GROMACS .gro file of C-alpha atoms in nm:
model
  156
    1MET     CA    1 -20.823   0.553 -20.771
    2GLY     CA    2 -20.802   0.666 -21.143
    3ARG     CA    3 -20.688   0.985 -21.286
    4GLN     CA    4 -20.852   1.291 -21.166
    5TYR     CA    5 -20.994   1.511 -21.465
    6ASP     CA    6 -21.137   1.878 -21.424
    7ARG     CA    7 -21.311   2.088 -21.689
    8LYS     CA    8 -21.022   2.294 -21.783
    9PRO     CA    9 -20.901   2.272 -22.141
   10TYR     CA   10 -20.514   2.165 -22.162
   11LEU     CA   11 -20.263   2.201 -22.444
   12TYR     CA   12 -20.088   1.913 -22.550
   13THR     CA   13 -19.802   1.905 -22.745
   14GLU     CA   14 -19.694   1.650 -22.979
   15ILE     CA   15 -19.278   1.601 -22.993
   16ASP     CA   16 -19.137   1.476 -23.334
   17GLY     CA   17 -18.761   1.446 -23.229
   18ASN     CA   18 -18.616   1.735 -23.039
   19THR     CA   19 -18.890   2.017 -23.152
   20ALA     CA   20 -19.246   2.080 -23.052
   21ARG     CA   21 -19.442   2.022 -23.376
   22GLN     CA   22 -19.828   2.083 -23.314
   23LEU     CA   23 -20.041   2.240 -23.036
   24GLU     CA   24 -20.377   2.023 -22.963
   25GLU     CA   25 -20.623   2.163 -22.734
   26GLN     CA   26 -20.827   1.865 -22.580
   27GLU     CA   27 -21.063   1.867 -22.270
   28PHE     CA   28 -21.156   1.615 -22.003
   29TYR     CA   29 -21.442   1.603 -21.811
   30VAL     CA   30 -21.478   1.453 -21.475
   31PRO     CA   31 -21.839   1.276 -21.417
   32ASP     CA   32 -22.053   1.431 -21.197
   33ASP     CA   33 -22.075   1.143 -20.969
   34ARG     CA   34 -21.700   1.099 -20.916
   35ARG     CA   35 -21.678   1.460 -20.827
   36ALA     CA   36 -21.950   1.482 -20.605
   37GLU     CA   37 -21.783   1.189 -20.396
   38GLU     CA   38 -21.478   1.381 -20.387
   39VAL     CA   39 -21.625   1.709 -20.269
   40ARG     CA   40 -21.807   1.502 -20.005
   41ARG     CA   41 -21.505   1.306 -19.887
   42SER     CA   42 -21.277   1.638 -19.847
   43ARG     CA   43 -21.568   1.801 -19.660
   44ARG     CA   44 -21.617   1.480 -19.407
   45ASN     CA   45 -21.205   1.532 -19.354
   46ARG     CA   46 -21.248   1.888 -19.292
   47GLU     CA   47 -21.525   1.854 -19.043
   48LYS     CA   48 -21.327   1.553 -18.871
   49ALA     CA   49 -21.031   1.764 -18.855
   50LEU     CA   50 -21.213   2.075 -18.697
   51GLN     CA   51 -21.360   1.838 -18.423
   52MET     CA   52 -21.115   1.765 -18.137
   53SER     CA   53 -21.228   1.531 -17.838
   54PRO     CA   54 -21.189   1.668 -17.495
   55ALA     CA   55 -20.909   1.408 -17.404
   56TYR     CA   56 -20.720   1.542 -17.701
   57VAL     CA   57 -20.799   1.910 -17.586
   58MET     CA   58 -20.677   1.807 -17.225
   59PHE     CA   59 -20.381   1.637 -17.384
   60LEU     CA   60 -20.272   1.945 -17.576
   61THR     CA   61 -20.306   2.174 -17.276
   62MET     CA   62 -20.092   1.937 -17.049
   63ALA     CA   63 -19.816   1.950 -17.302
   64CYS     CA   64 -19.848   2.341 -17.339
   65VAL     CA   65 -19.819   2.375 -16.977
   66ALA     CA   66 -19.550   2.129 -16.930
   67VAL     CA   67 -19.352   2.326 -17.207
   68LEU     CA   68 -19.404   2.628 -17.067
   69ALA     CA   69 -19.285   2.514 -16.710
   70VAL     CA   70 -18.961   2.372 -16.864
   71CYS     CA   71 -18.888   2.712 -17.044
   72VAL     CA   72 -18.963   2.910 -16.725
   73ASN     CA   73 -18.705   2.676 -16.527
   74TYR     CA   74 -18.450   2.711 -16.794
   75LEU     CA   75 -18.453   3.051 -16.803
   76LYS     CA   76 -18.448   3.090 -16.420
   77VAL     CA   77 -18.126   2.832 -16.431
   78GLN     CA   78 -17.965   3.019 -16.693
   79ALA     CA   79 -18.023   3.375 -16.496
   80SER     CA   80 -17.865   3.197 -16.186
   81ILE     CA   81 -17.569   3.084 -16.375
   82ARG     CA   82 -17.511   3.408 -16.526
   83THR     CA   83 -17.538   3.566 -16.183
   84ARG     CA   84 -17.292   3.323 -16.016
   85ILE     CA   85 -17.064   3.375 -16.316
   86THR     CA   86 -17.052   3.737 -16.258
   87ASN     CA   87 -17.019   3.684 -15.897
   88ILE     CA   88 -16.707   3.462 -15.973
   89GLU     CA   89 -16.566   3.715 -16.190
   90GLU     CA   90 -16.586   3.967 -15.908
   91MET     CA   91 -16.434   3.741 -15.667
   92GLU     CA   92 -16.147   3.655 -15.906
   93ALA     CA   93 -16.064   4.018 -15.957
   94ASN     CA   94 -16.082   4.089 -15.584
   95LEU     CA   95 -15.835   3.762 -15.536
   96GLU     CA   96 -15.618   3.927 -15.799
   97GLU     CA   97 -15.610   4.261 -15.611
   98LEU     CA   98 -15.540   4.089 -15.290
   99ARG     CA   99 -15.259   3.915 -15.455
  100ASP     CA  100 -15.100   4.216 -15.566
  101ILE     CA  101 -15.132   4.394 -15.237
  102ASN     CA  102 -14.984   4.064 -15.077
  103GLU     CA  103 -14.709   4.070 -15.284
  104ALA     CA  104 -14.612   4.458 -15.251
  105THR     CA  105 -14.620   4.403 -14.872
  106GLN     CA  106 -14.396   4.088 -14.861
  107SER     CA  107 -14.153   4.271 -15.082
  108ARG     CA  108 -14.164   4.577 -14.805
  109ILE     CA  109 -14.112   4.349 -14.549
  110ALA     CA  110 -13.814   4.162 -14.707
  111VAL     CA  111 -13.660   4.477 -14.799
  112ALA     CA  112 -13.691   4.613 -14.442
  113SER     CA  113 -13.577   4.254 -14.269
  114ASP     CA  114 -13.292   4.179 -14.510
  115ILE     CA  115 -13.087   4.001 -14.275
  116HIS     CA  116 -12.750   4.069 -14.451
  117GLN     CA  117 -12.848   4.453 -14.409
  118ILE     CA  118 -12.954   4.412 -14.053
  119TYR     CA  119 -12.621   4.226 -13.995
  120LYS     CA  120 -12.413   4.491 -14.204
  121THR     CA  121 -12.588   4.809 -13.999
  122ALA     CA  122 -12.551   4.645 -13.664
  123THR     CA  123 -12.156   4.539 -13.701
  124GLU     CA  124 -12.067   4.834 -13.890
  125GLU     CA  125 -12.259   5.111 -13.778
  126LEU     CA  126 -12.349   5.014 -13.436
  127GLY     CA  127 -12.046   4.855 -13.355
  128MET     CA  128 -12.235   4.535 -13.250
  129VAL     CA  129 -12.062   4.174 -13.205
  130TYR     CA  130 -12.162   3.830 -13.128
  131PRO     CA  131 -12.178   3.725 -12.791
  132ASP     CA  132 -11.937   3.467 -12.674
  133ASP     CA  133 -12.012   3.131 -12.539
  134SER     CA  134 -11.932   3.248 -12.177
  135GLN     CA  135 -12.209   3.513 -12.226
  136VAL     CA  136 -12.498   3.296 -12.317
  137ILE     CA  137 -12.706   3.153 -12.070
  138TYR     CA  138 -12.965   2.879 -12.167
  139TYR     CA  139 -13.266   2.776 -11.949
  140ASP     CA  140 -13.586   2.574 -11.946
  141ARG     CA  141 -13.881   2.760 -11.820
  142THR     CA  142 -14.200   2.525 -11.760
  143GLU     CA  143 -14.422   2.711 -11.535
  144SER     CA  144 -14.541   2.933 -11.788
  145GLU     CA  145 -14.473   2.990 -12.188
  146TYR     CA  146 -14.353   3.320 -12.159
  147VAL     CA  147 -14.076   3.550 -11.956
  148GLN     CA  148 -14.175   3.871 -11.758
  149GLN     CA  149 -13.957   4.144 -11.816
  150TYR     CA  150 -13.843   4.196 -11.457
  151GLU     CA  151 -13.834   3.822 -11.315
  152ASP     CA  152 -13.472   3.694 -11.223
  153ILE     CA  153 -13.322   3.438 -11.454
  154PRO     CA  154 -13.219   3.136 -11.294
  155ARG     CA  155 -12.836   3.048 -11.280
  156GLU     CA  156 -12.867   2.677 -11.347
   0.00000   0.00000   0.00000
């Protein structure tokens, strides 16, 4: 296709060196048959663009539904992840609190049941002593796993 012309006048400059010397106004006209052909062609293209086949409309509809389903699924997964993260954070805070309570309880038990402190209190304040070998009796009990308080201890 050749150059396209329209009916507007254009100003052309003649350049001589690095300055513009003269301004000339020239008009170019497009022949009517070329112009009419271009108008018809553009009108046909517009009409084709506006027409959509039912299959294409169905394809676009299905594509939109698929994209919408993916977006909804994504939002559900994201909400589920946020809920789980919040739940994990709450559980971690609860675990930390339980660890603190456990450490405090262990330190209280350790202070209360210090072996050296018990030995010192028993020997110095209460006057207790370790038993001699003749005072210790060892026996095996096979009938049950515990000893009743008032039962006779065998001599063997």
